[in-house]
XYZ file of C-alpha atoms in Angstrom:
778
model
C -8.183 -25.491 -60.967
C -8.439 -28.440 -59.137
C -12.124 -29.350 -58.523
C -12.581 -31.790 -55.066
C -15.211 -34.045 -56.022
C -15.554 -37.192 -53.585
C -16.553 -40.442 -54.841
C -19.946 -40.476 -53.069
C -21.144 -37.462 -55.587
C -19.662 -39.313 -58.074
C -21.526 -42.596 -57.504
C -24.885 -40.296 -57.025
C -24.899 -38.643 -60.448
C -24.087 -42.132 -62.068
C -26.779 -43.343 -59.879
C -29.348 -41.338 -61.750
C -28.177 -40.606 -65.475
C -29.144 -42.616 -67.764
C -26.497 -44.645 -68.692
C -25.845 -44.204 -72.694
C -25.699 -40.711 -72.004
C -22.082 -41.965 -69.742
C -21.478 -44.530 -72.176
C -21.076 -42.628 -76.245
C -21.181 -38.757 -74.936
C -18.651 -38.983 -71.861
C -16.026 -41.035 -73.554
C -16.604 -38.551 -76.672
C -15.683 -35.627 -74.923
C -12.986 -37.227 -72.830
C -11.162 -38.491 -76.461
C -12.194 -34.449 -78.276
C -10.569 -33.175 -75.011
C -7.272 -35.316 -75.296
C -7.576 -34.849 -71.203
C -5.104 -31.932 -71.580
C -7.004 -29.189 -69.872
C -8.034 -31.413 -66.895
C -6.672 -32.533 -63.397
C -5.183 -35.543 -62.205
C -8.831 -35.307 -60.095
C -10.922 -35.297 -62.824
C -9.392 -37.508 -64.994
C -10.120 -39.709 -61.773
C -13.673 -38.720 -62.051
C -14.488 -39.381 -65.400
C -12.321 -43.403 -64.533
C -14.588 -43.688 -61.816
C -17.665 -43.204 -63.859
C -16.532 -45.359 -66.859
C -15.643 -48.044 -64.083
C -18.889 -47.607 -63.131
C -20.698 -48.538 -66.501
C -17.568 -51.385 -67.191
C -16.470 -48.743 -69.851
C -12.836 -49.221 -71.420
C -11.102 -46.060 -71.190
C -9.139 -46.737 -74.426
C -12.003 -46.694 -76.837
C -13.489 -43.501 -77.716
C -16.631 -43.710 -80.198
C -17.730 -40.713 -82.200
C -20.846 -38.801 -81.269
C -23.696 -40.822 -82.721
C -26.284 -38.264 -83.890
C -26.536 -34.500 -82.977
C -29.175 -35.393 -80.402
C -26.740 -37.464 -78.285
C -24.315 -34.659 -78.691
C -27.235 -31.689 -77.224
C -27.978 -34.299 -74.102
C -23.994 -34.643 -73.866
C -23.448 -31.041 -73.418
C -26.295 -30.463 -70.887
C -24.960 -33.527 -68.873
C -21.538 -31.669 -69.113
C -22.943 -28.442 -67.668
C -25.213 -30.244 -65.303
C -22.286 -31.888 -63.842
C -19.485 -29.225 -63.869
C -21.689 -26.840 -62.235
C -22.362 -29.404 -59.669
C -18.938 -29.793 -59.356
C -18.294 -26.129 -58.857
C -20.883 -25.501 -56.259
C -19.999 -28.799 -53.994
C -16.370 -27.386 -54.213
C -17.363 -23.690 -53.001
C -19.414 -25.057 -50.294
C -16.927 -27.250 -48.935
C -14.367 -24.735 -49.133
C -16.644 -22.468 -46.976
C -17.149 -25.736 -44.741
C -13.758 -25.616 -44.253
C -12.954 -22.105 -43.666
C -15.726 -22.268 -40.731
C -14.539 -25.510 -39.454
C -10.703 -23.817 -38.927
C -12.605 -20.855 -37.193
C -14.548 -22.903 -35.482
C -11.715 -24.892 -34.062
C -9.837 -21.663 -32.887
C -12.534 -20.200 -31.263
C -12.478 -23.516 -28.980
C -9.024 -23.495 -28.208
C -8.056 -26.466 -30.468
C -5.802 -24.891 -33.392
C -4.009 -27.953 -33.677
C -7.606 -29.455 -35.470
C -7.739 -26.143 -37.029
C -4.352 -26.682 -38.661
C -5.273 -30.307 -39.513
C -8.439 -29.251 -41.302
C -6.458 -26.445 -43.195
C -2.938 -28.788 -44.058
C -6.250 -31.438 -45.666
C -7.442 -29.035 -47.689
C -6.140 -29.171 -51.704
C -7.138 -26.002 -52.716
C -6.449 -23.080 -50.031
C -7.337 -19.774 -50.844
C -6.712 -16.450 -49.191
C -9.542 -16.686 -47.000
C -8.592 -19.933 -45.688
C -4.978 -18.629 -44.461
C -6.630 -15.955 -43.289
C -9.008 -18.272 -41.125
C -5.583 -20.175 -39.585
C -3.304 -17.080 -39.088
C -6.146 -15.026 -37.119
C -6.580 -18.760 -35.310
C -3.155 -19.044 -34.308
C -3.483 -15.312 -32.976
C -6.608 -15.683 -31.547
C -4.885 -18.558 -29.689
C -1.943 -16.426 -27.958
C 0.469 -18.166 -30.438
C 1.672 -14.564 -32.397
C 4.609 -16.393 -34.171
C 3.471 -19.357 -35.558
C 0.715 -16.510 -37.088
C 3.180 -14.395 -38.479
C 5.082 -17.346 -39.913
C 2.300 -18.523 -41.942
C 1.383 -15.082 -42.941
C 5.070 -14.320 -44.135
C 4.162 -18.223 -46.366
C 0.996 -16.764 -47.964
C 0.961 -17.642 -51.665
C -0.817 -14.410 -52.040
C -2.575 -11.964 -49.408
C -4.836 -9.051 -49.648
C -5.774 -5.648 -47.362
C -7.498 -8.565 -45.155
C -4.544 -10.565 -44.425
C -2.690 -7.385 -43.161
C -5.352 -5.805 -41.129
C -5.834 -9.409 -39.968
C -2.100 -9.449 -38.673
C -2.128 -5.946 -37.113
C -5.142 -6.761 -35.345
C -3.740 -10.319 -34.303
C -1.053 -8.344 -32.784
C -2.826 -5.766 -30.994
C -5.185 -8.964 -29.395
C -2.181 -10.484 -28.115
C -0.785 -6.862 -26.473
C 1.993 -6.660 -29.111
C 1.621 -3.134 -30.233
C 5.593 -2.852 -31.287
C 4.939 -5.570 -33.523
C 1.308 -4.461 -34.868
C 3.350 -0.985 -35.764
C 5.981 -2.389 -37.588
C 3.406 -4.136 -39.682
C 1.091 -1.366 -40.398
C 3.941 0.803 -41.458
C 4.989 -1.869 -44.300
C 1.444 -2.442 -45.476
C 1.602 -1.599 -49.004
C -2.086 -0.239 -48.831
C -4.221 0.659 -46.175
C -7.848 1.541 -45.204
C -9.365 2.782 -42.692
C -9.838 -0.595 -40.470
C -6.135 -0.655 -40.847
C -5.758 2.972 -38.957
C -8.541 1.969 -36.480
C -7.010 -1.448 -35.593
C -3.509 0.624 -35.223
C -5.483 3.282 -32.918
C -7.315 0.677 -31.375
C -4.088 -1.033 -30.153
C -2.491 1.970 -28.863
C -5.546 2.688 -26.616
C -6.213 -0.778 -25.040
C -2.109 -0.527 -24.437
C -2.735 3.056 -22.774
C -0.420 4.659 -24.761
C -3.543 7.429 -25.780
C -1.060 10.044 -26.828
C -0.013 7.804 -29.600
C -3.002 7.076 -30.643
C -4.015 10.326 -30.475
C -0.910 11.336 -32.647
C -2.031 8.366 -35.649
C -5.967 9.159 -35.273
C -5.011 13.180 -36.170
C -3.082 11.170 -39.430
C -6.324 9.124 -40.667
C -6.787 10.243 -44.401
C -10.545 9.272 -43.691
C -11.863 8.106 -40.328
C -15.400 6.096 -40.102
C -17.565 6.307 -37.034
C -15.887 3.427 -35.360
C -12.028 5.456 -35.614
C -13.702 8.436 -33.720
C -15.476 6.006 -31.357
C -12.432 4.240 -30.196
C -10.393 7.530 -29.865
C -13.185 8.987 -27.767
C -12.830 6.167 -25.583
C -8.829 6.331 -24.919
C -9.624 9.999 -23.657
C -12.329 8.812 -21.593
C -9.948 5.882 -20.058
C -7.807 8.522 -19.144
C -9.878 10.861 -17.599
C -9.269 13.449 -19.928
C -13.293 14.239 -19.813
C -13.127 17.649 -21.363
C -11.331 16.774 -24.152
C -13.355 13.949 -25.244
C -16.018 15.978 -24.888
C -14.612 18.024 -27.510
C -13.973 15.402 -29.622
C -17.334 14.310 -29.435
C -18.920 17.270 -30.625
C -16.575 16.937 -33.374
C -17.808 13.851 -34.756
C -20.113 13.985 -37.394
C -22.358 10.803 -36.604
C -22.774 10.373 -33.162
C -23.915 6.903 -33.061
C -25.381 5.275 -29.389
C -21.945 3.633 -28.484
C -20.306 7.244 -28.456
C -23.328 8.597 -26.720
C -22.696 6.111 -24.215
C -19.128 6.524 -23.979
C -19.138 9.781 -22.945
C -21.849 9.259 -20.738
C -19.775 6.526 -18.934
C -17.354 8.829 -19.072
C -19.011 12.033 -17.244
C -20.273 8.767 -14.352
C -16.444 8.083 -13.915
C -15.821 11.905 -12.718
C -19.106 12.485 -11.091
C -20.275 14.476 -13.129
C -23.937 13.179 -13.354
C -26.164 16.086 -14.269
C -24.383 16.323 -17.784
C -24.357 12.330 -17.933
C -28.298 12.583 -17.141
C -28.753 15.468 -19.939
C -27.134 13.281 -22.481
C -28.684 10.321 -21.530
C -32.275 12.638 -21.931
C -31.081 13.635 -24.970
C -30.339 10.558 -27.154
C -32.925 10.215 -29.767
C -32.258 6.679 -29.192
C -31.581 3.939 -26.335
C -30.333 0.308 -25.985
C -30.258 -1.533 -23.231
C -26.671 -0.344 -22.869
C -27.231 3.357 -22.303
C -29.870 2.574 -19.609
C -27.471 0.292 -17.891
C -24.779 2.724 -18.290
C -26.902 5.657 -16.776
C -28.095 3.622 -14.091
C -24.331 2.120 -12.997
C -23.509 5.544 -12.772
C -26.107 7.087 -10.469
C -24.674 3.716 -8.195
C -21.450 3.987 -8.314
C -21.876 7.318 -7.306
C -23.871 6.415 -3.670
C -27.027 7.628 -5.720
C -28.405 4.285 -5.063
C -32.267 5.725 -4.810
C -32.160 7.661 -8.276
C -30.633 4.287 -9.854
C -33.269 1.878 -8.286
C -35.924 4.310 -9.757
C -34.048 4.555 -13.005
C -33.493 0.838 -13.121
C -37.288 -0.013 -12.358
C -38.429 2.241 -15.556
C -35.797 0.465 -18.008
C -37.677 -0.964 -21.137
C -35.685 -3.722 -21.260
C -33.131 -5.250 -18.456
C -30.104 -7.769 -19.182
C -28.133 -9.493 -17.169
C -25.153 -6.839 -16.995
C -28.092 -4.288 -15.600
C -29.195 -6.922 -13.137
C -25.427 -7.517 -12.061
C -24.711 -3.787 -12.019
C -27.594 -2.769 -9.281
C -26.974 -5.657 -7.423
C -23.172 -5.556 -6.866
C -23.683 -1.612 -6.558
C -26.034 -2.207 -3.177
C -23.698 -4.637 -1.914
C -20.824 -2.329 -2.189
C -22.291 0.689 -0.245
C -23.627 -1.652 2.694
C -27.339 -2.044 1.500
C -27.419 -5.662 1.991
C -31.298 -6.400 2.434
C -32.367 -4.457 -0.690
C -29.081 -6.377 -2.022
C -30.986 -9.512 -1.167
C -34.061 -9.209 -2.369
C -32.883 -7.590 -6.156
C -30.510 -10.955 -6.153
C -34.024 -13.297 -5.217
C -35.963 -11.742 -8.111
C -33.117 -11.745 -10.812
C -34.142 -13.809 -13.528
C -30.491 -14.951 -14.454
C -28.126 -14.985 -11.339
C -24.576 -14.072 -12.939
C -21.286 -15.575 -11.535
C -19.894 -11.139 -10.494
C -23.529 -11.149 -8.959
C -23.465 -14.230 -7.002
C -19.689 -13.522 -6.189
C -20.563 -9.753 -4.777
C -23.598 -11.754 -2.796
C -21.185 -13.826 -1.233
C -18.617 -11.647 -0.131
C -21.133 -8.551 0.797
C -23.783 -10.502 2.804
C -21.427 -13.435 3.859
C -19.506 -11.061 5.588
C -22.527 -9.408 7.159
C -23.114 -12.287 9.055
C -25.283 -14.301 7.074
C -22.987 -17.136 6.155
C -25.535 -20.021 5.939
C -27.373 -17.967 3.284
C -24.344 -16.868 1.199
C -23.394 -20.805 1.332
C -27.071 -21.928 -0.202
C -25.807 -19.151 -3.115
C -22.164 -20.768 -3.377
C -23.608 -24.363 -3.804
C -26.517 -23.781 -6.157
C -24.364 -21.270 -8.441
C -23.391 -23.964 -11.480
C -20.175 -21.546 -13.499
C -17.760 -20.832 -10.173
C -14.827 -19.002 -11.047
C -11.729 -18.219 -8.892
C -13.755 -15.595 -7.093
C -16.080 -17.522 -6.042
C -14.145 -19.877 -4.144
C -12.100 -16.825 -3.035
C -15.203 -15.031 -1.829
C -16.903 -18.429 0.073
C -13.305 -18.712 1.791
C -13.098 -15.299 2.819
C -16.029 -15.179 4.176
C -15.047 -18.435 6.265
C -11.836 -16.874 7.336
C -13.598 -13.622 8.737
C -16.596 -15.523 10.313
C -14.203 -17.636 12.083
C -15.360 -21.021 10.075
C -11.710 -21.921 9.901
C -12.260 -25.797 9.489
C -15.351 -25.494 6.889
C -12.402 -23.320 5.162
C -9.777 -25.867 4.796
C -12.391 -28.379 3.640
C -13.551 -25.886 0.967
C -10.368 -25.017 -0.193
C -9.207 -28.875 -0.488
C -12.285 -29.325 -2.199
C -11.863 -26.117 -4.692
C -8.119 -27.888 -5.972
C -10.083 -31.247 -6.093
C -12.373 -29.687 -8.976
C -9.710 -28.512 -10.834
C -9.333 -24.587 -9.732
C -6.147 -23.156 -8.526
C -5.945 -20.918 -6.047
C -5.802 -17.342 -6.932
C -3.687 -14.924 -4.625
C -6.169 -13.662 -2.511
C -7.548 -17.373 -1.739
C -4.219 -18.206 -0.964
C -3.574 -15.424 1.126
C -7.097 -15.724 3.367
C -5.533 -19.463 3.745
C -2.672 -18.382 5.346
C -4.908 -16.494 8.301
C -6.545 -19.632 8.823
C -3.738 -21.563 8.904
C -1.960 -18.950 11.551
C -5.679 -19.019 13.103
C -5.791 -22.882 13.835
C -1.962 -23.185 13.900
C -2.260 -25.595 10.819
C 1.387 -25.766 10.140
C 0.973 -28.661 7.544
C -0.869 -26.478 5.445
C 0.580 -23.793 5.742
C 3.609 -24.655 4.616
C 1.837 -26.147 1.498
C 0.387 -22.948 1.128
C 4.046 -21.160 1.039
C 5.443 -23.701 -1.476
C 2.424 -23.011 -3.559
C 3.646 -18.909 -3.315
C 7.040 -19.530 -3.725
C 6.269 -21.640 -6.962
C 3.937 -18.414 -8.008
C 7.018 -15.587 -6.975
C 4.656 -14.237 -4.668
C 6.503 -14.879 -1.529
C 9.345 -12.021 -2.133
C 6.367 -9.656 -2.125
C 6.868 -7.416 1.489
C 2.997 -7.947 1.989
C 3.077 -11.776 1.614
C 6.205 -12.023 4.031
C 4.804 -10.547 6.434
C 1.327 -13.061 6.722
C 3.948 -15.684 6.130
C 6.060 -14.645 9.281
C 2.680 -13.905 11.043
C 1.437 -17.706 10.273
C 4.967 -19.168 11.131
C 4.390 -17.431 14.596
C 1.132 -18.501 15.385
C 1.930 -21.972 14.745
C 4.647 -21.882 16.962
C 7.506 -22.363 14.388
C 9.551 -19.013 15.343
C 12.870 -20.346 14.103
C 11.262 -20.528 10.418
C 9.231 -16.572 10.612
C 12.844 -15.926 11.563
C 14.712 -17.178 8.397
C 11.919 -14.879 6.397
C 12.720 -12.122 8.653
C 16.018 -12.018 8.313
C 16.382 -12.719 4.479
C 14.231 -9.946 3.619
C 15.811 -6.789 2.850
C 14.463 -3.715 2.431
C 11.846 -4.040 5.429
C 9.155 -2.152 6.227
C 6.899 -1.324 9.195
C 4.719 -3.795 8.910
C 7.495 -6.558 8.593
C 9.093 -5.092 12.149
C 5.689 -4.993 13.512
C 5.200 -9.118 12.797
C 8.508 -9.828 14.264
C 8.337 -8.263 17.454
C 5.000 -9.183 18.169
C 6.020 -12.781 17.453
C 8.961 -12.021 20.256
C 6.199 -11.201 22.617
C 3.610 -13.354 21.827
C 7.148 -16.310 22.775
C 7.695 -14.334 25.725
C 10.679 -13.125 24.384
C 10.754 -9.706 25.731
C 14.677 -8.979 25.058
C 14.245 -10.318 22.099
C 11.605 -7.731 21.394
C 13.419 -5.194 22.584
C 16.812 -6.046 20.975
C 14.575 -6.107 17.470
C 12.581 -2.496 18.467
C 16.358 -0.657 18.766
C 17.524 -2.254 15.754
C 14.008 -0.518 13.710
C 14.594 2.491 15.453
C 18.402 2.956 14.529
C 17.364 1.991 10.661
C 15.599 5.445 10.560
C 11.971 3.551 10.478
C 9.426 5.283 12.594
C 7.322 3.109 14.918
C 3.672 2.922 14.306
C 0.642 2.170 16.985
C 1.250 -1.500 16.112
C 4.740 -1.558 16.913
C 4.209 -0.083 20.393
C 1.420 -2.164 21.141
C 3.701 -4.794 20.311
C 7.264 -3.861 22.202
C 4.685 -2.815 25.496
C 2.843 -6.415 25.557
C 6.459 -7.907 25.205
C 7.454 -6.031 28.580
C 4.259 -7.223 30.060
C 4.429 -10.716 29.437
C 8.414 -11.025 30.634
C 7.646 -8.458 33.315
C 9.909 -5.459 32.470
C 8.053 -2.832 34.210
C 10.498 0.190 33.637
C 11.475 -0.594 30.384
C 7.723 -0.412 29.139
C 6.899 2.331 31.532
C 10.230 4.383 29.670
C 8.944 3.062 26.209
C 5.510 4.149 26.880
C 6.272 7.883 27.950
C 8.798 8.099 24.816
C 5.360 7.309 22.605
C 4.470 11.098 23.427
C 7.719 12.930 24.475
C 9.887 11.356 21.327
C 7.434 10.065 18.480
C 4.630 12.708 18.994
C 2.142 9.851 19.263
C -0.893 10.028 21.716
C -1.526 6.562 23.678
C -4.545 5.053 21.952
C -6.602 2.634 24.475
C -4.821 -0.431 23.253
C -1.488 0.961 24.595
C -3.015 1.787 27.964
C -4.543 -2.001 28.041
C -0.914 -3.207 27.502
C 0.077 -0.324 30.823
C -2.587 -1.497 32.804
C -1.911 -5.608 31.931
C 1.925 -5.171 32.581
C 1.255 -3.096 36.362
C -1.467 -5.364 37.000
C 1.043 -9.054 35.771
C 3.373 -7.180 38.144
C 0.712 -6.969 41.563
C 0.675 -3.224 41.062
C -2.963 -2.837 40.957
C -3.386 0.313 42.658
C -0.605 2.293 40.085
C -2.944 0.168 37.504
C -6.206 1.855 38.287
C -4.633 4.889 39.101
C -3.244 4.792 35.161
C -6.706 4.275 34.310
C -8.065 7.621 36.198
C -5.587 9.598 34.074
C -5.864 8.370 30.647
C -6.671 11.176 28.046
C -9.367 8.473 26.859
C -12.167 6.472 26.988
C -11.153 3.260 28.931
C -12.636 0.583 26.714
C -13.711 -3.305 27.810
C -9.963 -4.037 26.646
C -8.856 -1.657 29.587
C -10.975 -2.637 32.100
C -10.589 -6.955 30.983
C -7.002 -6.461 31.607
C -7.433 -5.067 35.225
C -10.204 -7.853 35.467
C -7.778 -10.304 34.741
C -4.868 -8.949 37.178
C -7.160 -9.043 39.807
C -7.900 -12.849 39.336
C -4.552 -13.464 39.257
C -3.600 -11.715 43.039
C -7.406 -12.173 43.767
C -7.984 -8.795 44.513
C -11.775 -8.610 44.912
C -12.546 -5.049 45.693
C -10.990 -3.883 42.590
C -12.533 -7.129 40.808
C -15.855 -5.763 40.945
C -15.285 -2.852 40.216
C -14.008 -3.854 36.517
C -16.948 -6.367 36.350
C -19.446 -3.296 36.830
C -17.558 -1.130 33.847
C -17.313 -4.297 31.967
C -20.881 -5.049 32.548
C -21.971 -1.588 31.218
C -19.519 -1.708 27.979
C -20.411 -5.451 27.214
C -23.918 -7.028 29.243
C -23.482 -10.026 26.935
C -19.714 -10.672 27.429
C -19.642 -13.496 29.406
C -15.524 -12.805 30.586
C -16.335 -10.769 33.410
C -18.993 -13.135 34.997
C -17.094 -15.875 35.301
C -13.456 -14.128 36.234
C -15.662 -12.537 38.995
C -17.256 -15.767 39.355
C -13.982 -17.207 39.761
C -12.893 -15.177 42.052
C -15.824 -15.186 44.485
C -15.530 -18.965 44.189
C -11.843 -19.208 45.246
C -13.088 -17.646 48.167
C -15.494 -19.719 49.336
C -18.028 -17.280 48.633
C -20.607 -19.746 46.469
C -23.573 -17.454 47.534
C -22.294 -14.967 45.025
C -21.093 -17.176 42.557
C -24.871 -18.448 42.378
C -26.031 -14.823 42.075
C -24.014 -14.155 39.019
C -25.085 -17.358 37.572
C -28.725 -16.625 37.717
C -27.885 -12.758 36.728
C -26.269 -14.472 33.930
C -29.450 -16.333 33.025
C -31.385 -13.602 33.455
C -29.654 -11.988 30.973
C -29.324 -14.431 28.435
C -25.297 -14.342 28.650
C -24.079 -17.382 27.452
C -20.446 -19.026 28.495
C -18.030 -19.800 25.836
C -17.026 -23.376 26.362
C -13.263 -23.744 26.503
C -11.994 -25.407 23.476
C -8.088 -26.787 22.193
C -7.161 -28.544 19.105
C -4.219 -30.127 17.266
C -3.223 -30.752 14.030
C -2.422 -34.681 13.116
C -1.902 -35.625 9.574
C -3.368 -32.130 7.960
C -6.740 -32.547 9.890
C -7.553 -30.464 12.777
C -9.067 -32.768 15.946
C -11.446 -30.463 18.494
C -11.942 -31.237 22.196
C -14.225 -29.401 24.427
C -13.553 -29.528 28.723
C -16.217 -32.241 30.052
C -17.519 -34.934 27.791
C -20.367 -33.305 26.280
C -19.339 -33.703 23.034
C -16.185 -36.842 23.064
C -14.034 -36.525 20.205
C -13.933 -40.617 18.794
C -11.376 -41.702 20.012
C -12.106 -40.427 23.600
C -11.761 -43.699 25.092
C -7.732 -44.442 23.858
C -7.178 -40.264 25.240
C -8.673 -41.366 28.779
C -6.218 -44.256 28.831
C -3.226 -42.307 27.674
C -4.458 -39.396 31.269
C -4.843 -42.293 33.292
C -1.174 -43.870 31.906
C -0.077 -40.211 32.697
C -1.364 -39.631 36.258
C 0.788 -42.143 38.322
C 3.597 -40.643 36.664
C 2.691 -36.807 37.203
C 2.159 -37.727 40.498
C 6.052 -38.888 40.880
C 7.211 -35.820 39.618
C 5.440 -33.809 41.777
C 1.755 -32.684 40.635
C -0.754 -31.710 43.115
C -3.763 -31.167 41.435
C -5.250 -27.479 42.410
C -8.929 -27.866 43.270
C -9.204 -23.997 42.858
C -9.437 -24.190 39.252
C -12.515 -26.101 38.942
C -14.443 -24.013 40.610
C -17.770 -25.955 41.238
C -19.460 -25.765 44.633
C -18.696 -29.612 44.306
C -16.483 -32.040 46.440
C -12.965 -32.300 45.887
C -13.334 -35.913 44.233
C -15.587 -34.493 41.903
C -13.031 -31.305 41.579
C -10.339 -33.318 40.365
C -12.157 -35.300 38.016
C -13.211 -32.058 36.306
C -9.309 -30.885 36.164
C -9.100 -34.346 34.037
C -11.381 -33.116 31.245
C -10.084 -29.957 30.065
C -9.528 -29.499 26.800
C -5.862 -28.741 26.903
C -5.159 -31.812 28.852
C -7.249 -34.352 26.140
C -5.663 -32.739 23.146
C -2.208 -33.211 25.010
C -2.868 -36.717 25.402
C -4.043 -37.184 21.960
C -0.649 -35.424 20.495
C 1.280 -38.150 22.359
C -1.048 -40.949 21.276
C -0.910 -39.658 17.573
C 2.529 -37.998 16.795
C 5.622 -39.638 16.192
C 8.851 -39.179 18.942
C 10.559 -35.933 18.151
C 7.676 -34.330 16.532
C 6.394 -30.962 19.248
C 2.803 -31.344 20.119
C 1.259 -27.779 18.945
C -2.179 -26.815 20.750
C -4.309 -24.077 20.747
C -6.771 -22.781 22.638
C -9.517 -20.365 22.739
C -9.362 -19.285 26.718
C -6.779 -18.602 28.565
C -4.812 -21.791 29.989
C -5.409 -22.220 33.798
C -3.354 -22.813 36.213
C -3.768 -26.494 36.679
C -2.937 -27.747 33.373
C -0.411 -25.395 32.816
C 1.327 -27.245 35.916
C 0.531 -30.221 34.736
C 1.844 -30.362 31.031
C 5.200 -28.738 32.028
C 5.489 -32.163 34.216
C 3.956 -33.725 30.752
C 6.965 -32.652 28.970
C 9.579 -33.880 31.637
C 7.961 -37.832 32.372
C 7.574 -38.224 28.457
C 10.182 -36.079 26.866
C 8.078 -34.209 24.617
C 8.437 -30.677 23.517
C 4.693 -29.019 24.214
C 4.071 -25.722 22.133
C 0.721 -24.276 23.410
C -0.817 -21.062 22.758
C -3.680 -20.005 24.597
C -5.700 -16.864 23.838
C -2.705 -14.085 25.020
C 0.415 -15.835 24.290
C 2.740 -18.637 23.617
C 3.900 -21.309 26.217
C 7.272 -23.885 25.113
C 6.961 -26.295 27.623
C 10.327 -28.323 27.994
C 11.406 -30.819 30.157
C 9.098 -29.899 32.675
C 10.332 -26.035 31.817
C 8.002 -23.157 30.635
C 8.976 -20.758 28.391
C 7.194 -17.672 30.271
C 8.923 -19.066 33.242
C 5.495 -18.941 35.448
C 5.124 -15.793 34.756
C 2.064 -15.347 32.792
């Protein structure tokens, strides 16, 4: 036995022990035993003592008297008892350090402590092996287990538990089968492993083979049956249990609640001789998860003790069932606002529209997790705060959080909305690195993103390489062709889809009818519309009628469009009447426009669109009194017109532009200089400003000045200033591009030799060499 005694301990003992005892008695004891039974460490201790007292190890005086012998004997016992106590304490401390470092994930430090131990006990070996399993290094743990000089049943049980914790049930079973002896802990660990892996039948077989069972064994097996939804079998097992502790009773309550058998759960709860906070929480959660929120709230209020889990459960349940006001009130008085509760509040209340409130919750939450960032980004995405979402996504990565799958999908939607191609490519790369791009859903989202960013070539590459394709992917590419004005291609893909036996759905028909509408293929569109019912037994919805009204309206067949509305099998909504209204504006049909506007104002009284379109028609016909009347009506009803807004991305930053000069861009002067530089070039190319799109009762000079400040022109000018030659200028607009801007941008593409891609509220316009992809049919 090696007694590990540090120099400090020896010095302390020497300092407080009478010198004559050390001088006479230790040397005698050393001589008598001839150092035969002492380790090198112990020898060193005596040598240190001798050196401290300037003794000669070579001289061994005899005991001077019996008194001295007694003194030495007493000293000897005290000295070596202290040594044993120190060694025992030191060993415990070392084992404790090993466990501590392992819990912190510092397995290398734990191994260093283990390696420095001069005498390793079975407990020491067990601690380091458990540490390796705890840190997901099972094979190193097994290697150390194989090196153990001696093992006990705790060692074997630790090996089984380690494999179970790492999800390696087969390896655990191999260890279990070759154990020299087993106890109830061994059997229970193996049963638990099967249950946690979802192998409940294997667990059940092993459970009934157990020579003895304790309350933990019964409870583990009970949990396995409940986990599989075998609640009636769980009930039978529960009845057989010799001892039913609070854990088993709570498990049964949870099982009943999962199956919506609330009465049985409540009976069991009421009969419990002793309830703890977990039991109360289980019953409260059971009511809440089954929509019985009022009962859950009452039970929650009478709980004798509430913990963080209780509060979290009641808050999340209210959010899930849309009771946001009550959820917020509970959240405000919650003693400790847990991360899951905050995440639920952010996602639920944020998507309900209270974005500023949930951003405050987000900012005050110290322990954010992946779900927190994902929830806040999702709220921004759903509520139109795209720029804020981009900033948050950047901050998320700076703070060391790796974007999870939901946040990446949200960001793809945001990139599509903003047409932020650089960010979209970056996120695509992240999805490739995580092997997520092979998922059919992700591929569909990627196709949509590239299409909305104007990179149809990349979208088509993703579409072509993916097989097999589902209907969502086909819909994405058909809609993409439609938005880019490629009607022939959209029809070709539609026919290919049908020939492969893929049944089109409602979205498919919206896409292909839109393609026909944007390209003037009225005959083909009518045939496809009729086939919905005759061939595919699908009743057209309002979205399909809206496409047909838009198609007929663009072609100038306004009376046919009106007849179709009157014959609709469903009630015409704002989208249908809006399509007719837009066609009336295009063809200046005031009579039908007034009919459509009246319907729209009934359906959406706060929508400024009908007012604006009708005002434009009145203005184009010089009916300024009617324009003024409409404006007064808008003011009295507090209807606010959405301002025209355009944006483009430069160096991964989105730059916004609004019409007029109310909120000028920081580089506004340079932009105006660029427009001034373009003006003579455009005039020489044949550009003549169309004052009808200014639509204000002002003189011609002011109209021309107003046209020059349309947001899409400002954005194109900024693109010419900042983007290098050869790179397309991609501009987005929230409203339909005006006719004057459409003519001007066509000529800008010609005089500058630049490709300009403009996405407005309806479709894409690809301008190149003075020609637009829409062929001026838009």
